[in-house]
Short mmCIF file of C-alpha atoms in Angstrom, two decimals:
data_model
loop_
_atom_site.label_atom_id
_atom_site.label_comp_id
_atom_site.label_asym_id
_atom_site.label_seq_id
_atom_site.Cartn_x
_atom_site.Cartn_y
_atom_site.Cartn_z
CA MET A 1 -14.73 -21.94 3.60
CA ALA A 2 -12.50 -19.49 5.46
CA ILE A 3 -9.53 -19.95 7.74
CA ASN A 4 -8.33 -17.85 10.66
CA LEU A 5 -4.62 -17.13 10.83
CA CYS A 6 -3.33 -16.71 14.35
CA VAL A 7 -0.21 -14.56 14.49
CA THR A 8 1.91 -12.88 17.15
CA LYS A 9 2.49 -9.14 17.30
CA PRO A 10 3.67 -7.25 15.45
CA GLN A 11 1.80 -8.79 12.57
CA VAL A 12 -1.25 -8.33 10.44
CA SER A 13 -4.00 -6.23 12.03
CA THR A 14 -6.40 -8.42 13.96
CA THR A 15 -9.37 -7.22 11.95
CA PHE A 16 -7.86 -8.83 8.86
CA LEU A 17 -7.08 -12.32 10.16
CA LEU A 18 -9.78 -13.76 7.89
CA TYR A 19 -8.45 -15.03 4.59
CA LYS A 20 -10.57 -16.38 1.79
CA PHE A 21 -10.05 -19.30 -0.53
CA PRO A 22 -10.32 -18.40 -4.24
CA ASP A 23 -13.73 -20.03 -4.59
CA ARG A 24 -15.43 -17.75 -2.09
CA GLU A 25 -18.27 -15.81 -3.73
CA ASP A 26 -17.41 -12.58 -1.97
CA SER A 27 -13.85 -12.47 -3.28
CA HIS A 28 -14.44 -13.85 -6.76
CA LYS A 29 -17.23 -13.93 -9.28
CA PHE A 30 -17.65 -15.95 -12.40
CA CYS A 31 -18.53 -14.43 -15.76
CA ASN A 32 -19.65 -16.45 -18.74
CA MET A 33 -17.82 -15.20 -21.81
CA GLY A 34 -19.32 -17.12 -24.70
CA SER A 35 -18.54 -20.78 -24.08
CA GLU A 36 -15.77 -20.02 -21.56
CA ALA A 37 -15.97 -19.11 -17.90
CA GLU A 38 -13.58 -16.46 -16.63
CA ILE A 39 -12.72 -15.77 -13.04
CA VAL A 40 -12.84 -12.07 -12.19
CA ARG A 41 -10.99 -11.47 -8.93
CA LYS A 42 -10.37 -8.42 -6.85
CA PRO A 43 -6.89 -6.90 -7.13
CA ARG A 44 -5.12 -7.78 -3.89
CA PHE A 45 -3.12 -5.08 -2.14
CA LEU A 46 -0.83 -5.20 0.86
CA CYS A 47 -1.44 -1.95 2.73
CA LEU A 48 1.43 -0.19 4.53
CA HIS A 49 0.52 2.44 7.13
CA GLY A 50 2.14 5.73 8.03
CA PHE A 51 4.94 6.42 10.51
CA ARG A 52 4.00 5.61 14.10
CA THR A 53 0.47 4.50 13.30
CA SER A 54 -0.83 0.97 12.59
CA GLY A 55 -2.62 -1.25 10.12
CA GLU A 56 -5.84 -0.79 12.06
CA ILE A 57 -5.51 2.99 11.81
CA LEU A 58 -4.86 2.81 8.08
CA LYS A 59 -7.92 0.64 7.66
CA THR A 60 -10.02 3.27 9.44
CA GLN A 61 -8.56 6.00 7.22
CA VAL A 62 -9.09 4.10 3.97
CA HIS A 63 -12.67 3.31 4.91
CA LYS A 64 -13.54 6.95 4.27
CA TRP A 65 -13.81 5.77 0.68
CA PRO A 66 -17.22 4.61 -0.53
CA GLU A 67 -18.23 0.98 -0.67
CA SER A 68 -18.31 1.18 -4.47
CA VAL A 69 -14.49 1.36 -4.30
CA LEU A 70 -13.78 -0.87 -1.31
CA GLN A 71 -15.86 -3.77 -2.60
CA LYS A 72 -13.67 -3.94 -5.72
CA LEU A 73 -10.39 -4.36 -3.80
CA ASP A 74 -8.96 -7.05 -1.53
CA LEU A 75 -7.05 -5.04 1.09
CA VAL A 76 -4.75 -6.63 3.67
CA TYR A 77 -3.37 -4.39 6.43
CA LEU A 78 -0.02 -5.08 8.08
CA ASP A 79 1.52 -3.55 11.21
CA ALA A 80 5.12 -2.39 10.83
CA PRO A 81 7.77 -4.51 12.60
CA PHE A 82 8.96 -1.97 15.16
CA PRO A 83 6.97 -0.48 18.05
CA SER A 84 6.96 3.32 18.00
CA GLN A 85 10.18 4.73 19.44
CA GLY A 86 8.69 8.17 20.11
CA LYS A 87 5.52 10.21 20.22
CA SER A 88 2.98 9.58 17.49
CA ASP A 89 1.32 12.48 15.67
CA VAL A 90 -2.00 10.63 15.91
CA GLU A 91 -2.04 10.33 19.72
CA GLY A 92 -5.41 11.52 20.95
CA ILE A 93 -6.96 10.85 17.53
CA PHE A 94 -6.36 7.13 17.15
CA ASP A 95 -5.71 4.61 19.91
CA PRO A 96 -2.34 2.86 20.26
CA PRO A 97 -0.41 0.67 19.69
CA TYR A 98 1.70 2.50 17.09
CA TYR A 99 4.43 1.10 14.85
CA GLU A 100 7.16 2.31 12.49
CA TRP A 101 8.73 0.63 9.46
CA PHE A 102 12.28 1.84 10.00
CA GLN A 103 14.11 4.74 11.65
CA PHE A 104 16.00 7.67 10.12
CA ASP A 105 18.16 10.65 11.02
CA LYS A 106 17.07 14.31 10.98
CA GLU A 107 18.00 14.70 7.32
CA PHE A 108 16.16 11.46 6.34
CA VAL A 109 19.28 10.15 4.60
CA GLU A 110 20.53 7.53 7.08
CA TYR A 111 18.20 4.59 7.80
CA THR A 112 18.22 2.13 10.70
CA ASN A 113 16.62 -1.33 10.53
CA PHE A 114 15.82 -0.84 6.85
CA ASP A 115 17.01 -4.30 5.74
CA GLU A 116 15.05 -5.85 8.60
CA CYS A 117 11.96 -3.98 7.41
CA LEU A 118 12.35 -5.31 3.86
CA ALA A 119 12.81 -8.87 5.12
CA TYR A 120 9.75 -8.57 7.37
CA ILE A 121 7.53 -7.42 4.49
CA GLU A 122 8.80 -10.14 2.18
CA ASP A 123 8.26 -12.83 4.82
CA PHE A 124 4.66 -11.71 5.27
CA MET A 125 4.10 -11.68 1.51
CA ILE A 126 5.52 -15.20 1.19
CA LYS A 127 3.26 -16.54 3.93
CA ASN A 128 0.10 -14.62 3.02
CA GLY A 129 0.39 -13.82 -0.69
CA PRO A 130 0.32 -13.56 -3.53
CA PHE A 131 -0.30 -9.83 -3.75
CA ASP A 132 -0.92 -7.83 -6.91
CA GLY A 133 0.05 -4.46 -5.53
CA LEU A 134 0.93 -2.19 -2.64
CA LEU A 135 -1.09 0.61 -1.06
CA GLY A 136 0.78 3.00 1.17
CA PHE A 137 0.35 6.20 3.14
CA SER A 138 3.20 8.52 4.23
CA GLN A 139 6.16 6.34 5.32
CA GLY A 140 4.21 3.35 3.98
CA ALA A 141 3.79 5.19 0.67
CA ILE A 142 7.52 5.90 0.41
CA LEU A 143 8.16 2.21 1.00
CA SER A 144 5.45 1.08 -1.43
CA ALA A 145 6.69 3.31 -4.25
CA GLY A 146 10.31 2.27 -3.75
CA LEU A 147 9.80 -1.49 -3.43
CA PRO A 148 9.18 -2.23 -7.14
CA GLY A 149 12.58 -0.75 -8.02
CA LEU A 150 14.28 -2.58 -5.16
CA GLN A 151 12.59 -5.74 -6.38
CA ALA A 152 13.77 -5.16 -9.96
CA THR A 153 17.37 -4.67 -8.82
CA GLY A 154 17.31 -7.77 -6.61
CA VAL A 155 17.50 -5.90 -3.30
CA ALA A 156 14.07 -6.85 -1.95
CA LEU A 157 11.04 -9.09 -2.57
CA THR A 158 13.09 -11.55 -4.61
CA LYS A 159 11.00 -14.54 -3.49
CA VAL A 160 7.55 -13.15 -4.32
CA PRO A 161 5.75 -12.28 -7.58
CA LYS A 162 6.46 -8.96 -9.23
CA ILE A 163 4.53 -5.98 -7.84
CA LYS A 164 2.16 -4.82 -10.60
CA PHE A 165 0.11 -1.98 -9.07
CA LEU A 166 0.61 0.92 -6.65
CA ILE A 167 -1.76 3.20 -4.74
CA ILE A 168 0.35 5.99 -3.22
CA ILE A 169 -1.16 8.47 -0.75
CA GLY A 170 1.00 11.31 0.55
CA GLY A 171 4.12 9.70 -0.87
CA ALA A 172 7.66 10.72 -1.73
CA MET A 173 10.98 9.17 -2.73
CA PHE A 174 13.68 7.65 -0.54
CA LYS A 175 16.29 10.27 0.38
CA SER A 176 19.00 7.81 1.38
CA PRO A 177 21.46 7.93 -1.56
CA SER A 178 22.34 4.23 -1.31
CA VAL A 179 18.69 3.16 -1.26
CA ALA A 180 17.49 5.67 -3.87
CA GLU A 181 20.21 4.60 -6.30
CA LYS A 182 18.72 1.12 -6.44
CA ALA A 183 15.04 2.01 -5.99
CA TYR A 184 14.98 4.48 -8.90
CA ASP A 185 17.61 2.91 -11.14
CA SER A 186 14.96 2.90 -13.88
CA PRO A 187 11.44 4.37 -14.19
CA ILE A 188 8.74 2.79 -12.02
CA LYS A 189 6.79 0.63 -14.45
CA CYS A 190 3.90 -0.35 -12.18
CA THR A 191 0.49 1.02 -13.04
CA SER A 192 0.09 3.57 -10.25
CA LEU A 193 -2.44 5.90 -8.64
CA HIS A 194 -1.17 8.90 -6.65
CA PHE A 195 -3.01 11.18 -4.22
CA LEU A 196 -1.56 14.72 -4.02
CA GLY A 197 -2.92 17.09 -1.38
CA LYS A 198 -2.93 20.83 -2.01
CA THR A 199 -1.53 21.62 1.45
CA ASP A 200 0.43 18.39 2.00
CA PHE A 201 3.98 19.18 3.13
CA LEU A 202 5.11 16.27 0.92
CA LYS A 203 3.28 17.47 -2.21
CA GLU A 204 6.44 18.70 -3.97
CA TYR A 205 8.16 15.38 -3.30
CA GLY A 206 5.07 13.48 -4.35
CA MET A 207 5.13 15.28 -7.69
CA GLU A 208 8.77 14.26 -8.16
CA LEU A 209 7.73 10.67 -7.52
CA VAL A 210 4.95 10.88 -10.12
CA LYS A 211 7.56 11.93 -12.70
CA LYS A 212 9.47 8.72 -11.99
CA CYS A 213 6.46 6.59 -12.93
CA VAL A 214 5.74 5.30 -16.43
CA ASP A 215 1.96 4.97 -16.09
CA PRO A 216 0.75 7.30 -13.29
CA VAL A 217 -2.80 8.45 -12.56
CA VAL A 218 -3.17 11.39 -10.17
CA ILE A 219 -6.01 12.44 -7.87
CA HIS A 220 -5.61 16.01 -6.60
CA HIS A 221 -7.42 16.92 -3.38
CA PRO A 222 -7.67 20.09 -1.27
CA LYS A 223 -6.48 18.57 2.01
CA GLY A 224 -3.07 18.13 3.60
CA HIS A 225 -1.10 15.05 4.64
CA THR A 226 -4.05 12.74 5.04
CA ILE A 227 -6.10 10.09 3.30
CA PRO A 228 -8.89 12.17 1.75
CA ARG A 229 -12.49 11.39 1.06
CA LEU A 230 -13.25 11.06 -2.63
CA ASP A 231 -15.21 13.84 -4.31
CA GLU A 232 -17.14 13.16 -7.50
CA LYS A 233 -14.13 13.61 -9.78
CA GLY A 234 -11.83 11.65 -7.48
CA LEU A 235 -14.31 8.80 -7.24
CA GLU A 236 -14.59 8.64 -11.02
CA THR A 237 -10.79 8.52 -11.36
CA MET A 238 -10.48 5.90 -8.64
CA LEU A 239 -13.12 3.60 -10.13
CA SER A 240 -11.56 3.96 -13.57
CA PHE A 241 -8.15 2.97 -12.15
CA VAL A 242 -9.59 -0.05 -10.34
CA ASP A 243 -11.43 -1.22 -13.46
CA LYS A 244 -8.22 -0.82 -15.45
CA ILE A 245 -6.10 -2.96 -13.15
CA GLN A 246 -8.82 -5.58 -12.84
CA ASN A 247 -8.91 -5.86 -16.64
CA MET A 248 -5.11 -6.15 -16.63
CA LEU A 249 -5.39 -9.14 -14.30
CA LEU A 250 -7.92 -10.73 -16.68
CA ASP A 251 -5.51 -10.34 -19.56
CA LYS A 252 -2.75 -12.22 -17.77
#
């Protein structure tokens, strides 16, 4: 049985208003292990889109990946809390509306509405969780990679289970000194997968982020600041990562 969640904007993308109970065949499968039955479930990720885009746009971008990957993950797409306050780089490519997670100055060191953003994400996770991990692109990737540290230091996500996994695409680290101090107080211990594009303007910063992680896996691709298609090597790495985190959930 499934239920439809009706929400007001800005909220979860309308294409993902269908939530499944744990006994649904398409979100869980049962494996007989000797005399015991184990539930194998898909790792569940909250997906955070890029600056001045949307959850629906991120869904379209992620669906470049083959079904062999997508069918192994439970992906939930959320729109950021604030309508775009300026021109979007994807105008003419993807339809509006567009949203942003928080605002920043020209040096990216002063943030506006950042606490409100954290509270908004936590509220959604409380109402629609639990989630195993975060998937993020661009501004959503910066957020995703920083949230485990903010959670560990008691700044954010204090009322939800610990974030265990990260998928970071075109990511970087927070540049605000006050936020970075808490987000990277210790190494990022989540099992993480990072996409680094050869011509991505954030590549250098993405590499710095990888060095902050205890257990990173990296997929290099020839594109820029985008969500790439997976070549043969990338697909192999991606499937290996997904199998690894699924096995980690089984061991819990």
